[in-house]
Coordinates of C-alpha atoms in Angstrom, one line a residue:
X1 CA 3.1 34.1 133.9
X2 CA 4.5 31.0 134.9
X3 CA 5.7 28.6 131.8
X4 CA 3.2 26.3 132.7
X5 CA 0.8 28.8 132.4
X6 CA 1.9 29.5 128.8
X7 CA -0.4 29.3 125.5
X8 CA 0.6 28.6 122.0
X9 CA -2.2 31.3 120.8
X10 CA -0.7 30.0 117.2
X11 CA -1.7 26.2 118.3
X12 CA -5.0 27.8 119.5
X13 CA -5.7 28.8 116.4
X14 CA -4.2 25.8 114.5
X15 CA -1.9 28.2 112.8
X16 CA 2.3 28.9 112.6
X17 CA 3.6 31.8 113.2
X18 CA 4.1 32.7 109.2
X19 CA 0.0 33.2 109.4
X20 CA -1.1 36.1 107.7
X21 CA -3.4 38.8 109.4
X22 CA -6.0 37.5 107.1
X23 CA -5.6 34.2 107.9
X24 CA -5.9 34.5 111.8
X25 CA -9.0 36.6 110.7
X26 CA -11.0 34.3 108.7
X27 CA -10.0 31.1 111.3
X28 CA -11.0 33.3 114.4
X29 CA -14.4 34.1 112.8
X30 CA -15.0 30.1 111.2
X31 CA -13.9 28.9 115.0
X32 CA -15.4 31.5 117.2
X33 CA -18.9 30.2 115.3
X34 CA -18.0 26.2 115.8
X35 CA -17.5 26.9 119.6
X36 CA -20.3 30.1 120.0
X37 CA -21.8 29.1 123.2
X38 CA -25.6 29.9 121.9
X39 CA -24.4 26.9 119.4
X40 CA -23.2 24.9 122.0
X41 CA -25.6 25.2 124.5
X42 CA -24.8 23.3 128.2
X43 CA -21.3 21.8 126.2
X44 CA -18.4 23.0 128.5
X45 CA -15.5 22.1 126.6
X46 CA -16.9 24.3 123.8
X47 CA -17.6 27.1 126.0
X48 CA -13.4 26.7 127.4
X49 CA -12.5 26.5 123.7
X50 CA -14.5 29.8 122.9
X51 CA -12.7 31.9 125.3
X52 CA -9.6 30.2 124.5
X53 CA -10.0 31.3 120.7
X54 CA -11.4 34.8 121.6
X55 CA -8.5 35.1 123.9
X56 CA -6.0 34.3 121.0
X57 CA -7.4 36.5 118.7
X58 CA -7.2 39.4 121.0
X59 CA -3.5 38.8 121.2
X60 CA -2.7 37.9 117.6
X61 CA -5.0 40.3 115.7
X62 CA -3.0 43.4 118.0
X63 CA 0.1 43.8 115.6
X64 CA 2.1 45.2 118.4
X65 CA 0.6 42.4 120.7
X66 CA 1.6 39.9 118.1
X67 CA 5.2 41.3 118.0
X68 CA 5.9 41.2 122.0
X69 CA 4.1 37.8 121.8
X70 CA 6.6 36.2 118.8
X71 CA 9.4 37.8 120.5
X72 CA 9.0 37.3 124.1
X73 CA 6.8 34.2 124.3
X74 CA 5.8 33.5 127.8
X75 CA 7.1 36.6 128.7
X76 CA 5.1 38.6 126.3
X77 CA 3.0 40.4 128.8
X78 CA 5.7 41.1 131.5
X79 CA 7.6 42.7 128.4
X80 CA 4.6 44.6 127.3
X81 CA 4.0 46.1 130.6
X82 CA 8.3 46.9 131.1
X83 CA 7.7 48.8 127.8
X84 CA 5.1 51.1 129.0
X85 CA 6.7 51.5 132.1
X86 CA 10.4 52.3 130.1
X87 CA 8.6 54.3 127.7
X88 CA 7.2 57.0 130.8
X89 CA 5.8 55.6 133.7
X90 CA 9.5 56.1 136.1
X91 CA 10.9 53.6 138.4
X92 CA 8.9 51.0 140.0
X93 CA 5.7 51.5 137.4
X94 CA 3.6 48.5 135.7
X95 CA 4.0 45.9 138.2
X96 CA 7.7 46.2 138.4
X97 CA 8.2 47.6 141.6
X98 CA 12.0 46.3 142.6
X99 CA 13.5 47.1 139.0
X100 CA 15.5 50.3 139.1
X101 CA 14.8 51.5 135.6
X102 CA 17.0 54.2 136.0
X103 CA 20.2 51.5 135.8
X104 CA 19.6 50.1 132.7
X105 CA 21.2 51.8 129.9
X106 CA 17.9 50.6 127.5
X107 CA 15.3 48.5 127.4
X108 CA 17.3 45.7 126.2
X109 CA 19.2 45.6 129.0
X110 CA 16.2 45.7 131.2
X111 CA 14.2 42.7 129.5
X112 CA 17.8 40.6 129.5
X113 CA 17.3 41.0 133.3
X114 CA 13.9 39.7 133.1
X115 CA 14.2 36.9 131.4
X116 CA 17.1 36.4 134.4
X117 CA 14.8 36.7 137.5
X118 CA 11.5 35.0 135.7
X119 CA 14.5 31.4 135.2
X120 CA 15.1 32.1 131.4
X121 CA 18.1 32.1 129.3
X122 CA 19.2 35.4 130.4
X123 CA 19.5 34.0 133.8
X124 CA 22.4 35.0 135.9
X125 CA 25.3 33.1 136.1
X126 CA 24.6 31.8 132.6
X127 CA 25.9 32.4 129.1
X128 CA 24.1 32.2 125.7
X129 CA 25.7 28.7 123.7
X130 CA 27.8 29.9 120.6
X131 CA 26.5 28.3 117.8
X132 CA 29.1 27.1 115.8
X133 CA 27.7 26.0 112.2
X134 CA 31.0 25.6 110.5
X135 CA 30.7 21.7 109.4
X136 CA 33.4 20.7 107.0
X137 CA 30.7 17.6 105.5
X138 CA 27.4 19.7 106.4
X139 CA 24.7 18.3 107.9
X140 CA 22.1 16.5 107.0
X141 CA 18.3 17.9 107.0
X142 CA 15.2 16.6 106.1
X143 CA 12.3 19.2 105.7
X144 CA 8.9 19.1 107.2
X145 CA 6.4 18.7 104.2
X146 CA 3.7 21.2 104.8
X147 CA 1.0 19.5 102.0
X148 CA -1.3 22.3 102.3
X149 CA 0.6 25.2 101.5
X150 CA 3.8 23.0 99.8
X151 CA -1.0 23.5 100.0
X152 CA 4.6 30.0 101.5
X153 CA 12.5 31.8 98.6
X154 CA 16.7 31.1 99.2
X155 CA 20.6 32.1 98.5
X156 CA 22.9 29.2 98.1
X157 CA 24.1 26.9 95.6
X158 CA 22.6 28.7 92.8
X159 CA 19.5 27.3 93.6
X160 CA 17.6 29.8 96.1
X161 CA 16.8 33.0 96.3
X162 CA 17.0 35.9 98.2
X163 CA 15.8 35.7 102.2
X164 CA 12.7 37.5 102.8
X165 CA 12.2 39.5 106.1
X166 CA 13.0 38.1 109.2
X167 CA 10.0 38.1 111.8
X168 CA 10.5 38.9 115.8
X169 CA 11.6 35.3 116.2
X170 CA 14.3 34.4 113.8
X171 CA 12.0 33.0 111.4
X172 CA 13.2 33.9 107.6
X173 CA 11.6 32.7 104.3
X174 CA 13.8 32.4 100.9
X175 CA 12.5 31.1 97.4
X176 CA 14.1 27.3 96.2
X177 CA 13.9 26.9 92.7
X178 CA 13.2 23.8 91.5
X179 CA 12.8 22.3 87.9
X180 CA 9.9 20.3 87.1
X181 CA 11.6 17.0 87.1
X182 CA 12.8 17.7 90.4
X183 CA 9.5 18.9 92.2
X184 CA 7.8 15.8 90.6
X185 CA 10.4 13.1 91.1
X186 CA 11.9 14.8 94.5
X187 CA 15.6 15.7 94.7
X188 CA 18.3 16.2 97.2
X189 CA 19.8 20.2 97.0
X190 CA 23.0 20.9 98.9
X191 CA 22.2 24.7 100.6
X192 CA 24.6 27.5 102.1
X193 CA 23.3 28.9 104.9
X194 CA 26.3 31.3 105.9
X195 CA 29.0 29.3 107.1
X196 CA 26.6 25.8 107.2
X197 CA 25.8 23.6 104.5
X198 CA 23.0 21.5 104.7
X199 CA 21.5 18.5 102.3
X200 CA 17.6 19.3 102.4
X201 CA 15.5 16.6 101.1
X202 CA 12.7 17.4 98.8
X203 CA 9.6 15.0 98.5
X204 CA 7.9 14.2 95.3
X205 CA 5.1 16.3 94.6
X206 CA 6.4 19.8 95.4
X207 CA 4.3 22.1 93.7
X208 CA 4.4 26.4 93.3
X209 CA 3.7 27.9 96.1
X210 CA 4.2 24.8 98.6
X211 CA 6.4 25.4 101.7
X212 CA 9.1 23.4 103.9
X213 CA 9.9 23.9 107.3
X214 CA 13.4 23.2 108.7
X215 CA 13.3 24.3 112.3
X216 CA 16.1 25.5 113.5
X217 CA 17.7 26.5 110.7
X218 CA 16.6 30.8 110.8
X219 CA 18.4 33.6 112.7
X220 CA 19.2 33.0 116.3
X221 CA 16.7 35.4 118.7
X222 CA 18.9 36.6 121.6
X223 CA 16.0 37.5 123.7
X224 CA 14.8 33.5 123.7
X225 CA 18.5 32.2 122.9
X226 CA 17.3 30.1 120.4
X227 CA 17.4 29.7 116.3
X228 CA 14.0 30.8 114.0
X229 CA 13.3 28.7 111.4
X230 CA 13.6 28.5 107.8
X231 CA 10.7 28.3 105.5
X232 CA 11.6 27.3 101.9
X233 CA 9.1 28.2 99.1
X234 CA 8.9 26.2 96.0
X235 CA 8.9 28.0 92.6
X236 CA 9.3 25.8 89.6
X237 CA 11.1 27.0 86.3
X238 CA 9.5 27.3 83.5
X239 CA 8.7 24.6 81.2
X240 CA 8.6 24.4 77.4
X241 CA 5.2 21.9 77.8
X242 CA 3.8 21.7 81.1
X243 CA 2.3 24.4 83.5
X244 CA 0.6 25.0 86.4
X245 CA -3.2 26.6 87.0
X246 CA -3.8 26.7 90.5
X247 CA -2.7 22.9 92.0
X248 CA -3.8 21.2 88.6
X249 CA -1.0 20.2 86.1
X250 CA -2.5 21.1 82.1
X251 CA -0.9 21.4 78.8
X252 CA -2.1 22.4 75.3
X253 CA -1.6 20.0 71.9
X254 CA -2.4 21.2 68.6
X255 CA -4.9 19.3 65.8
X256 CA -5.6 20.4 62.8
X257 CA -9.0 21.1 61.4
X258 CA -9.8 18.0 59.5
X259 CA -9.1 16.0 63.1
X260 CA -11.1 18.5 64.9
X261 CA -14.2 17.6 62.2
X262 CA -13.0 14.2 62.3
X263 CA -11.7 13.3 65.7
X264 CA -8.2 11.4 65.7
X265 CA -6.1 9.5 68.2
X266 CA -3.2 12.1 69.7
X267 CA -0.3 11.4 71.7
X268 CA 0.3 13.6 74.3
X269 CA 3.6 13.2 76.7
X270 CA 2.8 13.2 80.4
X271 CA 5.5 13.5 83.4
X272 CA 6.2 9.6 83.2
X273 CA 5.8 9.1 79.0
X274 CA 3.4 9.3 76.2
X275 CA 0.0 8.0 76.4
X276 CA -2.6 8.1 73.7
X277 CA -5.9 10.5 74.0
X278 CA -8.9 9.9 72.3
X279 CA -9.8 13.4 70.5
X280 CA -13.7 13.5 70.0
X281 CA -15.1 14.5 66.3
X282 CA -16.7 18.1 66.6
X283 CA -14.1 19.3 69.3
X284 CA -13.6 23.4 69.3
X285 CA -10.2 24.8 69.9
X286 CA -10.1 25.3 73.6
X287 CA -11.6 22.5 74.6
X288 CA -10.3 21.0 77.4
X289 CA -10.0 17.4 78.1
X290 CA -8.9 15.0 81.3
X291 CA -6.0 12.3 81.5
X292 CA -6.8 10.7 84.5
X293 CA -4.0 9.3 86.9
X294 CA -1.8 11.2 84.5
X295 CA -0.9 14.6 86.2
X296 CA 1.0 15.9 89.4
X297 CA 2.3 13.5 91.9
X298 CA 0.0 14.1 95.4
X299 CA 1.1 14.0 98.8
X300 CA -0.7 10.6 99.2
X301 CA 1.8 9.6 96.4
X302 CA -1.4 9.0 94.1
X303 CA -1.8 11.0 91.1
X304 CA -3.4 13.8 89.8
X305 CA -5.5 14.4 86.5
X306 CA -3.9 16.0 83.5
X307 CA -5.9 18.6 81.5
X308 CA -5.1 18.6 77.7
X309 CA -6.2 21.8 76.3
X310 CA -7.0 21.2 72.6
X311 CA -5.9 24.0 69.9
X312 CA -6.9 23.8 66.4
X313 CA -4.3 25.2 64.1
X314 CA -4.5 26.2 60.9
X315 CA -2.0 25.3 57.9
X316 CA 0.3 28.8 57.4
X317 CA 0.8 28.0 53.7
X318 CA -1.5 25.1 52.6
X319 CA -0.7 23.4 49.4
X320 CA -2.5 23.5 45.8
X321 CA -4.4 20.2 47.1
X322 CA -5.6 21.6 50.4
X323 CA -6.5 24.6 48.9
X324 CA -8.5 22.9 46.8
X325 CA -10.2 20.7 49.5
X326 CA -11.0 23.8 51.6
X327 CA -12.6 25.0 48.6
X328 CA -15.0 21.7 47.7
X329 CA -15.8 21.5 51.4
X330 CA -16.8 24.9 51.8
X331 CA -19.0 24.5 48.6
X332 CA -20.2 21.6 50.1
X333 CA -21.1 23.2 53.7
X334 CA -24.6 23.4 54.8
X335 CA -24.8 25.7 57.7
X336 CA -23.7 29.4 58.0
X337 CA -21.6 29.5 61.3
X338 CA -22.6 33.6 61.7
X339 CA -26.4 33.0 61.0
X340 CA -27.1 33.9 64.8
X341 CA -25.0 37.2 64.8
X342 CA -28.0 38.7 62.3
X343 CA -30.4 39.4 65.3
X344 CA -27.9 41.0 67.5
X345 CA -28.6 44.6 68.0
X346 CA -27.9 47.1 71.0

């Protein structure tokens, strides 16, 4: 296949290559039925897309398609039929007639000389570039902010965790930790990647789960000569007030019972100070109620809602006089909060 001739299956798809099998299955089905031609009846451009997607699919959804594909690219296909041929079909098998397999020492070897005669890195006559990523400042990096998954790791100045596995193509994934103040507010974290120090810039906003791209900053792949790249999760520490439930920030303040008969005026500390919350008279504990404009940073740089969850808390050890007030207003109280339970039977 010619490199003009080349298709980003993964672009296709409008996927990366960190896409899980899942993922390239639910997107195949939702764009195989936008582009169906019985859908699309007399539209051309759908019909090209269809077999375009189908044709993706057929390569991506084939784990050991998927691997020859990451690691070969272009090539993926020459490679796939040098493997069978390697792997028992002799000399001169799968459209390979003027490689001598019986030369090469493995199929290494063999796909080095490939990528030679097809005008890729391994060509003869040229050498792969020694990267040299010993920079006594270190560089400089700003990340790509993926909002959909950032909408997903790393080891280095204390700050990352461990690398995950490292696909076909260099890519790795680590874990960054990051505080709250720092995901909201954004921060700069010096990282050791072996011998290379970088400065990666984090937006405000980052959130659990959400993911940064720095390309070029993986393994180096000697089959395409290049460098993967590096994704960085976010995972935030834990915090003594705040917390995540899916993407929405929420929090919990306690009242006591005479404000949850009552209703009272609370203040309740946000990321950027207090603010005070009207707390409705008849609230139950659990309640939940909003602070708008007063949550998580978003990557619009508007904000978010924050949900105050409401907790009514009782005294531990309450005093002679609010004994005593307990005890007038449970004289005083006119409905029986258990009257219901009477008719429940099995």
């Amino acid at each position: 296949m010619a490199a003009t001739d080349f298709k980003d299956y993964y672009a296709v798809l409008g996927l990366t290559k960190t896409a899980s099998a899942e993922e390239i299955k639910k997107t195949y089905r939702r764009l195989a039925r936008k582009y169906h031609p019985d859908l699309n009846p007399g539209d051309k451009q759908a019909e090209a897309r269809f077999k375009e997607v189908n044709e993706a699919y057929e390569v991506l959804s084939d784990a050991d398609k998927r691997q020859k594909y990451d690691r070969f690219g272009q090539y993926w296909q020459q490679a796939d039929r040098a493997g069978q041929a390697w792997g028992g079909a002799g000399a001169g098998g799968a459209g390979f007639d003027d490689f001598e397999f019986g030369r090469y020492g493995s199929f290494d070897e063999f796909i080095n000389e490939l990528l030679g005669r097809f005008g890729g890195p391994g060509a003869a006559g040229t050498r792969s570039s020694n990267y040299n990523y010993r920079s006594g400042t270190g560089s400089n990096y700003s990340g790509n902010y993926n909002s959909s998954n950032f909408g997903g790791g790393f080891s280095g100045f204390g700050d990352v965790g461990g690398f995950g596995p490292q696909s076909a193509a260099g890519d790795r994934e680590a874990t960054l930790a990051l505080s709250f103040g720092e995901a909201f507010n954004g921060t700069q974290k010096r990282l050791s990647l072996g011998a290379e120090t970088i400065t990666v810039r984090i937006p405000p906003g980052a959130k659990p789960g959400s993911k940064i791209r720095l390309k070029g900053k993986g393994q180096y792949d000697p089959y395409s000569r290049q460098r993967g790249d590096l994704y960085l999760k976010v995972s935030l520490n834990s915090h003594n007030f705040f917390q995540f439930e899916g993407d929405t920030l929420v929090c919990e303040i306690p009242i006591a019972p005479d404000e949850a008969v009552l209703g009272t005026k609370a203040d309740v500390p946000t990321p950027d100070g207090l603010v005070t919350m009207n707390v409705p008279a008849g609230i139950k504990s659990g309640q939940t109620l909003r602070l708008r404009g007063k949550g998580w940073v978003e990557p619009s740089g508007k904000r978010g809602d924050l949900l105050v969850r409401v907790a009514v808390t009782l005294p531990s050890s309450p005093t002679a006089a609010e004994r005593a007030a307990y005890e007038q207003v449970r004289a005083a109280r006119s409905t029986d909060p258990r009257s219901h339970l009477r008719s429940v039977q099995l």
